[in-house]
């Protein structure tokens, strides 16, 4: 592995981490589309900055772009506040307008410089190692590595300092306000970080794919955990995994690095979406099937408890009276037998002590709806897990 | 069934000190006033219901007192000082529906949020705060659920978590926006008993309330609100058909329990 390859992967990883952090909060605030808006509408800021400095990595350019990002948020909120259009419509109005201004500015003025629409939309990570940062004659590494590294350091610092504030204003803005934490300040702080990160990541992955790096890792992590800290860590891991694996996929296929990274993000999300232990599609389907079986089991046990008459408890009779198909009553019967809840004597079914106790407890739960009493049942019984 | 033993026949424990004072408060959404020129004094130590029809501005009143909404006119004081200087004295229980219960966090963590106010910016909750949060959870009977993800709690349990979060603030004045909404009878009794305990401890409790039938049973003080303030005072003096009719606009008859 050459040093250029190593540098590209390092930049990609730092970009992924820097995006995953604000991205997690954007996803939780249901503001994923705002990141899309910011990533496009910072274009005029970048173009103006580029005209002034002739350098895609200048701090002024980052500042101007971040300002355009904030402007986007302000405009969206202003239009929304008039009550004439909804938020998504406001986003759809603002960002294409700003983006198109940027596109026209590039087309009119930047034809012969290395800022073109393709580079803006897709970025070019492969060229990043060529633009070196030279400090007093010494080569200290690619410029974009330093830029995204600085942005990431600031982001991480802010995250550690204001984690509690971010959490409370994301979960309950009303309480945050009443406790004296300004949710508005936090909101604009997050928007500023998102804008700055977008600009920093822009050079590497471009305007469209930066959205994927912000949203996809967080959305994937959301499916796997019930805790904010873990969600952040998982999101960062997914971002880094996609960055590295995406780089090598691009290397083997001789394709766009940014495109490959995003594809990997998509594949990771799909895998988690299908196979996540609790919220995944397969787990949900399995749980629903289990619940159906357990409802049947309970219905069956209740029937036995309510009818002492032998005729009512005959195996053949169960099909007719509970009105189930043969297969289903067979599987329910097997399940009850396996759990030692019933005894089969000459095709007459009767409840065991365990079955009796279980049924009473279950009825008691259903009537009183008292959760604390059935805490111990929740482990082995799906029905009560809600 | 709600037990009749809880019938409220205690006299208000008010000390004569005014806990909350609202002066000429007018609040508008998009230039449409939802609260008109409200003057209100809430005495210390009362358990007060705010009642009124939908859109009467009940939640708006609480949010304006807490500085969450900015009024276009008027002022609010908590023990004679602006709210911003008295935050530590006030706890707030928002409507349950105002937050996203799918947020990745646990019951204990939500209760811990109640300690953030006294911590201030940047400082993180430590062992002391955690202990307080566990005590509050115990008080509302939710200790066994402390590590449960909040979306896996029932509506009543979520409301108890919110209550615990307010308790942990150890405030003097509690504002609650419809704490009985969507909870079962057991939880309702549990909550009202905690509110009565708070009153006994000398706290002031203000509750946006919907169920007129339970007002005399639960509360000792009541404010009728419908964009304007209709009446405020002890339940036994002013909770009558006259004020109900004025507030709800129709000839309202409520059979008040003996």
XYZ file of C-alpha atoms in Angstrom:
644
model
C 0.000 0.000 0.000
C 1.521 3.295 -1.067
C 1.539 6.335 1.180
C -0.936 8.068 -1.159
C -3.358 5.172 -0.700
C -2.932 5.364 3.035
C -3.552 9.104 2.992
C -6.710 8.750 0.930
C -8.103 6.175 3.325
C -7.176 8.295 6.305
C -8.942 11.321 4.817
C -11.987 9.207 3.978
C -12.139 7.895 7.556
C -11.830 11.335 9.120
C -14.557 12.646 6.789
C -16.781 9.725 7.753
C -16.316 10.359 11.480
C -16.789 14.109 11.128
C -20.044 13.495 9.228
C -21.409 10.755 11.487
C -21.381 12.940 14.607
C -23.655 15.782 13.450
C -25.503 13.245 11.280
C -26.626 11.277 14.342
C -28.308 14.342 15.798
C -29.806 15.345 12.455
C -31.402 11.901 12.144
C -32.779 12.052 15.695
C -34.147 15.536 15.057
C -35.788 14.288 11.840
C -33.762 16.831 9.919
C -32.020 14.537 7.445
C -33.268 16.636 4.549
C -31.712 19.774 6.015
C -28.281 18.194 5.499
C -29.197 17.671 1.866
C -30.219 21.311 1.612
C -27.035 22.552 3.285
C -24.773 20.385 1.150
C -26.192 21.914 -2.017
C -26.747 25.479 -0.977
C -23.208 26.025 0.292
C -22.114 25.954 -3.362
C -22.384 29.731 -3.942
C -20.363 30.276 -0.757
C -17.669 27.937 -2.022
C -17.632 29.551 -5.470
C -17.372 33.093 -4.099
C -14.667 31.967 -1.683
C -12.814 30.286 -4.521
C -12.946 33.449 -6.677
C -11.447 35.449 -3.846
C -8.731 33.021 -2.746
C -8.218 30.775 -5.801
C -7.786 27.943 -3.309
C -10.348 25.241 -2.606
C -8.895 24.644 0.855
C -8.777 28.200 2.125
C -10.294 28.893 5.560
C -12.158 31.873 4.094
C -13.903 29.553 1.686
C -14.938 27.294 4.545
C -16.222 30.285 6.472
C -18.234 31.658 3.534
C -19.679 28.239 2.793
C -20.646 27.719 6.426
C -22.377 31.107 6.380
C -24.357 30.078 3.291
C -25.308 26.903 5.152
C -26.657 28.906 8.071
C -28.418 31.214 5.620
C -30.160 28.148 4.180
C -31.446 27.122 7.603
C -32.596 30.662 8.388
C -34.377 30.986 5.037
C -36.070 27.594 5.397
C -37.277 28.476 8.870
C -38.418 31.920 7.769
C -40.472 30.582 4.870
C -41.885 27.858 7.080
C -42.853 30.335 9.786
C -45.109 32.257 7.413
C -47.343 29.197 7.626
C -47.923 29.278 3.878
C -45.852 26.187 3.095
C -44.643 23.181 5.062
C -41.010 22.523 6.046
C -40.229 20.046 3.274
C -41.604 22.467 0.695
C -39.534 25.293 2.193
C -36.394 23.123 1.920
C -37.297 22.280 -1.661
C -37.624 25.971 -2.464
C -34.453 27.243 -0.819
C -31.670 24.878 -1.724
C -32.183 24.545 -5.491
C -32.316 28.345 -5.688
C -28.985 28.776 -3.890
C -27.417 25.777 -5.633
C -28.388 27.043 -9.091
C -26.836 30.421 -8.325
C -23.606 28.548 -7.596
C -23.882 26.488 -10.785
C -24.384 29.618 -12.916
C -21.441 31.328 -11.231
C -19.197 28.363 -12.024
C -20.365 28.189 -15.636
C -19.907 31.946 -16.187
C -16.576 32.456 -14.505
C -14.730 29.312 -13.651
C -14.561 27.504 -16.986
C -10.813 27.223 -17.095
C -10.019 26.634 -13.446
C -10.219 23.287 -11.729
C -13.601 23.984 -10.141
C -16.217 22.308 -12.261
C -19.699 21.019 -11.606
C -18.581 17.395 -11.653
C -15.980 17.996 -8.983
C -18.534 19.856 -6.890
C -21.148 17.151 -7.155
C -18.917 14.118 -6.764
C -15.659 15.357 -5.289
C -12.395 13.628 -6.087
C -10.699 11.893 -3.243
C -8.055 10.391 -5.516
C -6.454 13.816 -6.093
C -6.376 14.776 -2.426
C -2.771 13.570 -1.765
C -1.402 15.845 -4.546
C -2.306 19.058 -2.751
C 0.307 19.184 0.020
C 0.563 21.444 2.992
C 4.102 22.835 3.134
C 5.185 24.503 6.362
C 8.579 26.274 6.115
C 9.711 23.982 3.359
C 8.666 20.749 5.057
C 5.886 18.583 3.643
C 3.503 17.789 6.504
C 0.847 15.932 4.520
C -2.135 16.589 2.264
C -3.983 19.858 2.889
C -7.400 18.254 3.021
C -6.191 15.878 5.725
C -5.327 18.859 7.902
C -8.583 20.635 7.140
C -10.860 17.720 7.912
C -8.671 16.806 10.886
C -9.127 20.288 12.349
C -12.868 20.236 11.733
C -13.119 16.804 13.319
C -11.125 17.890 16.384
C -13.443 20.866 16.889
C -16.536 18.706 16.351
C -15.363 16.132 18.880
C -14.486 18.880 21.365
C -17.942 20.425 21.014
C -19.588 17.021 21.286
C -17.820 16.291 24.582
C -18.530 19.752 25.974
C -22.186 19.945 24.964
C -23.293 16.312 24.838
C -25.810 16.803 27.642
C -27.185 19.980 26.066
C -27.469 18.347 22.654
C -29.269 15.382 24.148
C -31.825 17.318 26.140
C -32.620 19.848 23.429
C -32.998 17.063 20.877
C -35.229 14.945 23.099
C -37.281 17.659 24.796
C -36.745 21.211 23.576
C -39.460 22.515 25.903
C -37.745 21.194 29.019
C -34.362 22.373 27.727
C -35.757 25.884 27.345
C -37.369 25.879 30.780
C -34.077 24.741 32.363
C -32.231 27.609 30.723
C -30.445 25.697 27.949
C -31.184 27.643 24.811
C -32.438 25.072 22.280
C -32.172 27.779 19.617
C -28.458 28.271 20.299
C -27.923 24.488 20.260
C -29.899 24.240 17.032
C -27.794 26.845 15.260
C -24.634 25.394 16.770
C -25.490 22.016 15.272
C -26.342 23.659 11.946
C -22.993 25.484 11.951
C -21.081 22.287 12.660
C -23.059 20.493 9.939
C -22.288 23.268 7.453
C -18.586 23.414 8.287
C -18.298 19.621 8.159
C -20.090 19.561 4.832
C -17.603 22.032 3.378
C -14.681 20.071 4.788
C -16.042 16.813 3.398
C -17.096 18.442 0.159
C -13.691 18.364 -1.447
C -13.394 14.679 -0.730
C -16.837 13.303 -1.482
C -18.795 16.089 -3.168
C -22.157 17.670 -2.510
C -24.402 14.704 -3.070
C -22.470 11.981 -1.316
C -21.740 13.978 1.814
C -25.428 13.588 2.628
C -25.029 9.829 2.537
C -22.100 9.994 4.966
C -24.135 12.107 7.375
C -27.389 10.179 7.277
C -26.720 6.529 6.383
C -24.365 5.607 9.272
C -26.687 7.250 11.808
C -29.781 5.610 10.320
C -28.015 2.238 10.419
C -26.898 2.735 14.019
C -30.421 3.759 15.027
C -31.653 0.284 14.137
C -29.137 -1.383 16.418
C -29.240 0.434 19.718
C -31.420 2.117 22.302
C -28.751 4.380 23.669
C -27.516 7.661 22.293
C -23.833 7.163 23.106
C -23.809 3.759 21.465
C -25.667 5.152 18.484
C -22.872 7.699 18.014
C -20.171 5.051 18.338
C -21.921 2.652 15.951
C -22.502 5.439 13.435
C -18.807 6.318 13.525
C -17.852 2.644 13.071
C -20.196 2.210 10.115
C -18.820 5.385 8.541
C -15.225 4.226 8.929
C -15.959 0.672 7.685
C -17.701 2.032 4.604
C -14.883 4.492 3.962
C -12.183 1.817 4.011
C -14.118 -0.934 2.257
C -15.420 1.626 -0.262
C -11.898 2.694 -1.065
C -10.814 -0.862 -1.857
C -13.929 -1.614 -3.880
C -13.162 1.490 -5.939
C -9.556 0.347 -6.279
C -10.530 -3.095 -7.593
C -13.312 -1.858 -9.852
C -11.356 1.206 -10.948
C -14.421 3.300 -10.079
C -15.208 6.502 -8.176
C -14.113 6.298 -4.532
C -17.009 8.437 -3.295
C -19.476 6.349 -5.262
C -18.060 3.122 -3.837
C -18.120 4.436 -0.271
C -21.764 5.377 -0.642
C -22.568 2.004 -2.150
C -20.962 0.333 0.855
C -23.052 2.536 3.153
C -26.152 1.388 1.305
C -25.173 -2.277 1.549
C -24.436 -1.956 5.266
C -27.776 -0.285 5.890
C -29.625 -2.947 3.920
C -27.901 -5.727 5.860
C -28.747 -4.160 9.214
C -32.272 -3.309 8.079
C -32.842 -6.972 7.332
C -30.868 -8.657 10.108
C -30.857 -6.264 13.094
C -31.676 -8.300 16.227
C -34.687 -6.270 17.417
C -35.774 -3.744 14.859
C -34.725 -5.655 11.721
C -37.345 -6.818 9.249
C -36.625 -10.508 9.819
C -36.649 -10.162 13.604
C -39.975 -8.325 13.451
C -41.536 -10.974 11.225
C -40.252 -13.722 13.491
C -41.577 -11.957 16.579
C -44.995 -11.483 15.012
C -45.129 -15.167 14.205
C -44.131 -16.025 17.784
C -46.747 -13.697 19.159
C -49.432 -15.286 17.020
C -48.440 -18.707 18.315
C -48.395 -17.526 21.893
C -51.791 -15.851 21.644
C -53.083 -19.163 20.307
C -51.433 -21.016 23.179
C -52.982 -18.720 25.729
C -56.409 -18.986 24.109
C -56.062 -22.737 24.234
C -54.997 -22.791 27.891
C -57.843 -20.442 28.828
C -60.290 -22.741 27.104
C -58.990 -25.673 29.120
C -59.192 -23.726 32.338
C -62.762 -22.616 31.685
C -64.082 -26.032 30.645
C -63.756 -28.934 33.023
C -66.117 -31.129 31.011
C -64.147 -33.999 29.404
C -66.037 -33.656 26.129
C -64.778 -30.078 25.807
C -61.226 -31.184 26.386
C -61.027 -33.902 23.747
C -58.311 -33.386 21.146
C -60.707 -33.723 18.226
C -63.128 -31.360 19.787
C -60.568 -28.562 19.989
C -60.552 -28.179 16.212
C -64.282 -27.603 16.082
C -64.745 -25.462 19.144
C -61.847 -23.113 19.014
C -62.398 -23.152 15.279
C -58.783 -23.673 14.271
C -57.355 -25.597 11.410
C -55.819 -28.950 12.228
C -52.238 -27.868 11.625
C -52.537 -24.932 13.960
C -54.144 -26.817 16.800
C -51.495 -29.499 16.410
C -48.672 -26.972 16.711
C -50.304 -25.290 19.707
C -50.834 -28.662 21.340
C -47.180 -29.554 20.787
C -46.039 -26.228 22.199
C -48.121 -26.657 25.349
C -46.866 -30.221 25.775
C -43.265 -29.198 25.274
C -43.614 -26.580 28.028
C -45.219 -29.108 30.415
C -48.387 -27.056 30.595
C -50.771 -29.823 29.638
C -51.133 -33.588 30.023
C -52.521 -35.818 27.309
C -54.428 -38.793 28.638
C -56.324 -40.897 26.150
C -56.776 -37.863 23.878
C -58.227 -35.885 26.766
C -56.257 -32.747 27.490
C -55.868 -31.370 30.994
C -53.823 -28.567 32.501
C -50.793 -29.381 34.620
C -50.027 -27.398 37.749
C -47.569 -25.309 35.818
C -50.127 -24.648 33.085
C -52.736 -23.755 35.682
C -50.455 -21.268 37.404
C -49.303 -19.773 34.142
C -52.855 -19.272 32.907
C -54.018 -17.615 36.114
C -51.061 -15.298 36.029
C -51.678 -14.413 32.403
C -55.379 -13.729 33.004
C -54.464 -11.644 35.977
C -52.096 -9.636 33.822
C -54.605 -9.078 31.066
C -57.242 -7.882 33.540
C -55.109 -5.719 35.816
C -52.614 -4.634 33.168
C -49.992 -4.395 35.895
C -46.637 -4.662 34.258
C -44.529 -5.161 37.376
C -46.222 -8.467 38.182
C -45.228 -10.153 34.962
C -41.669 -8.843 34.697
C -40.368 -12.385 35.111
C -42.665 -13.701 32.377
C -41.354 -11.273 29.818
C -38.149 -13.176 29.323
C -39.702 -16.310 27.976
C -42.990 -15.026 26.700
C -43.160 -12.769 23.664
C -46.746 -11.701 24.137
C -45.962 -9.521 27.093
C -43.069 -7.713 25.581
C -45.397 -5.283 23.852
C -62.635 2.673 39.892
C -61.157 5.678 41.545
C -61.308 5.266 45.280
C -63.507 7.694 47.117
C -61.112 7.816 50.036
C -59.081 10.337 48.139
C -61.829 12.931 48.232
C -60.247 16.231 48.912
C -61.654 17.842 52.008
C -58.514 19.516 53.232
C -58.537 23.266 53.296
C -55.948 24.995 51.141
C -52.616 25.158 52.918
C -51.761 28.508 51.428
C -49.341 30.625 53.401
C -50.461 33.938 51.958
C -47.253 34.222 49.935
C -47.716 34.601 46.189
C -45.670 31.964 44.348
C -46.465 32.954 40.794
C -47.717 36.326 39.638
C -48.843 36.957 36.078
C -49.487 40.555 35.019
C -51.365 41.655 31.912
C -50.049 38.707 29.941
C -50.995 38.593 26.264
C -49.656 35.863 23.994
C -50.293 35.573 20.279
C -49.535 33.028 17.565
C -49.147 34.834 14.253
C -50.870 37.928 15.616
C -53.881 35.973 16.771
C -54.089 36.331 20.546
C -54.501 33.042 22.362
C -54.240 34.644 25.797
C -55.714 38.073 26.430
C -54.556 40.249 29.266
C -54.210 37.580 31.933
C -53.803 38.655 35.540
C -53.232 35.742 37.865
C -51.830 35.148 41.302
C -51.061 31.607 42.385
C -50.657 31.387 46.169
C -47.867 29.278 47.601
C -48.833 25.768 48.668
C -51.915 25.211 46.526
C -52.681 22.311 44.228
C -54.268 24.148 41.352
C -56.069 22.991 38.228
C -56.221 25.101 35.098
C -59.402 24.193 33.244
C -60.909 25.414 30.017
C -62.002 24.167 26.594
C -59.595 23.142 23.815
C -57.737 26.132 22.466
C -58.356 28.107 25.657
C -54.624 28.726 26.014
C -53.975 26.469 29.029
C -50.677 25.039 27.776
C -49.766 28.423 26.337
C -50.162 29.983 29.777
C -47.768 27.473 31.340
C -45.259 27.793 28.502
C -45.330 31.585 28.768
C -44.767 31.468 32.514
C -41.755 29.213 31.875
C -40.310 31.482 29.219
C -40.691 28.866 26.474
C -43.029 31.202 24.594
C -42.443 34.930 24.382
C -45.488 37.027 25.258
C -46.276 40.170 23.253
C -47.216 41.990 26.431
C -47.164 41.557 30.175
C -44.822 39.976 32.672
C -44.442 36.960 34.922
C -42.709 36.696 38.254
C -41.821 33.725 40.418
C -41.524 34.757 44.064
C -41.212 38.389 42.983
C -38.371 37.829 40.542
C -38.360 37.153 36.795
C -38.440 33.500 35.820
C -34.923 33.629 34.359
C -33.552 34.229 37.865
C -35.705 31.586 39.502
C -35.315 28.587 37.190
C -34.069 26.419 40.048
C -37.379 26.861 41.834
C -39.491 25.572 38.981
C -40.056 22.124 37.488
C -42.007 21.431 34.320
C -43.772 18.326 33.042
C -44.636 18.858 29.372
C -47.390 17.008 27.549
C -46.375 13.425 26.974
C -46.924 13.793 23.244
C -44.425 16.639 22.986
C -41.400 14.353 22.779
C -40.282 11.513 20.536
C -40.523 8.352 22.647
C -38.467 6.449 20.079
C -35.454 8.510 21.106
C -32.598 6.130 21.950
C -32.478 6.534 25.713
C -33.490 4.771 28.917
C -35.968 5.654 31.668
C -33.134 6.478 34.074
C -31.511 8.740 31.537
C -34.715 10.719 31.009
C -35.064 11.224 34.771
C -31.414 12.314 34.921
C -32.318 15.141 32.538
C -34.157 16.705 35.468
C -30.796 17.317 37.131
C -29.350 19.174 34.139
C -30.857 22.481 35.273
C -28.938 22.613 38.543
C -25.774 21.386 36.800
C -25.759 24.223 34.298
C -23.867 24.201 31.017
C -21.144 21.641 30.205
C -20.999 19.871 33.605
C -22.107 16.243 33.441
C -24.329 14.396 35.911
C -22.323 12.259 38.366
C -22.994 9.739 41.137
C -24.980 12.213 43.262
C -27.348 13.027 40.403
C -27.727 9.358 39.566
C -28.666 8.583 43.140
C -31.294 11.336 43.119
C -32.703 10.040 39.855
C -32.967 6.497 41.240
C -34.784 7.826 44.307
C -37.258 9.685 42.108
C -37.829 6.525 40.064
C -38.463 4.625 43.272
C -40.996 7.253 44.375
C -43.081 6.825 41.223
C -42.754 3.039 41.361
C -40.635 2.797 38.224
C -37.355 1.534 39.659
C -37.686 -1.927 38.048
C -37.862 -0.220 34.663
C -34.835 2.027 35.010
C -32.905 0.483 32.139
C -35.900 0.012 29.867
C -35.818 1.859 26.576
C -38.505 4.557 26.790
C -40.465 3.383 23.744
C -41.025 0.069 25.531
C -42.951 1.717 28.351
C -46.721 2.054 28.447
C -48.356 5.486 28.340
C -48.865 5.515 32.096
C -45.264 4.498 32.721
C -44.004 7.224 30.414
C -46.033 9.745 32.374
C -44.518 8.465 35.624
C -41.041 8.881 34.143
C -41.906 12.478 33.324
C -43.142 12.989 36.858
C -39.947 11.473 38.282
C -37.940 13.819 36.095
C -39.787 16.770 37.647
C -39.396 15.379 41.182
C -35.637 15.121 40.758
C -35.519 18.864 40.133
C -36.563 19.303 43.755
C -38.357 22.511 42.884
C -40.789 24.720 44.807
C -43.289 25.089 42.005
C -44.376 22.307 39.643
C -46.105 22.944 36.328
C -47.709 19.946 34.663
C -49.378 19.857 31.289
C -52.118 17.222 31.294
C -50.335 14.583 33.393
C -53.435 12.375 33.395
C -53.788 12.167 29.647
C -53.842 8.594 28.408
C -52.990 6.970 31.745
C -54.893 4.185 33.460
C -56.769 4.620 36.732
C -53.964 3.112 38.832
C -51.414 5.540 37.454
C -53.832 8.439 37.842
C -54.224 7.684 41.546
C -50.477 7.186 41.942
C -49.803 10.537 40.302
C -52.412 12.480 42.273
C -51.099 10.994 45.511
C -47.620 12.234 44.677
C -49.016 15.678 43.830
C -50.806 15.776 47.182
C -47.575 14.799 48.915
C -45.847 17.670 47.178
C -48.524 20.043 48.449
C -48.119 18.646 51.928
C -44.407 19.440 51.686
C -45.349 23.063 51.012
C -44.838 22.986 47.247
C -47.074 24.716 44.757
C -48.468 22.516 41.987
C -50.180 23.808 38.840
C -51.855 21.264 36.586
C -53.559 21.661 33.219
C -56.549 19.409 33.701
C -59.294 18.107 31.443
C -61.555 15.969 33.567
C -63.948 18.367 35.299
C -65.488 15.554 37.352
C -62.295 15.049 39.344
C -61.495 18.714 39.999
C -63.108 18.890 43.474
C -61.571 15.564 44.400
C -58.010 16.300 43.321
C -57.497 20.040 43.677
C -57.984 22.788 46.229
C -57.501 25.706 43.872
C -58.776 26.259 40.339
C -58.372 28.719 37.475
C -60.951 28.930 34.716
C -59.398 29.978 31.460
C -60.763 30.671 28.029
C -58.414 33.071 26.232
C -59.262 35.424 29.093
C -59.146 34.507 32.726
C -62.682 33.747 33.877
C -62.084 33.100 37.570
C -59.465 31.888 39.993
C -59.732 30.841 43.617
C -60.491 28.013 46.027
C -62.355 25.100 44.463
C -65.010 25.094 47.165
C -65.866 28.748 46.473
C -65.711 29.113 42.728
C -66.064 25.664 41.161
C -69.703 26.075 40.211
C -72.021 25.876 37.232
C -71.898 29.619 36.746
C -68.136 29.703 36.128
C -68.257 26.497 34.112
C -70.894 27.997 31.855
C -68.889 31.198 31.458
C -65.787 29.180 30.565
C -67.255 26.543 28.290
C -69.836 28.797 26.680
C -72.692 26.365 26.943
C -75.004 25.771 29.828
C -72.635 23.486 31.631
C -73.820 21.301 34.442
C -71.382 19.166 36.326
C -72.581 17.070 39.169
C -70.176 17.882 41.925
C -69.606 15.009 44.275
C -70.648 15.463 47.840
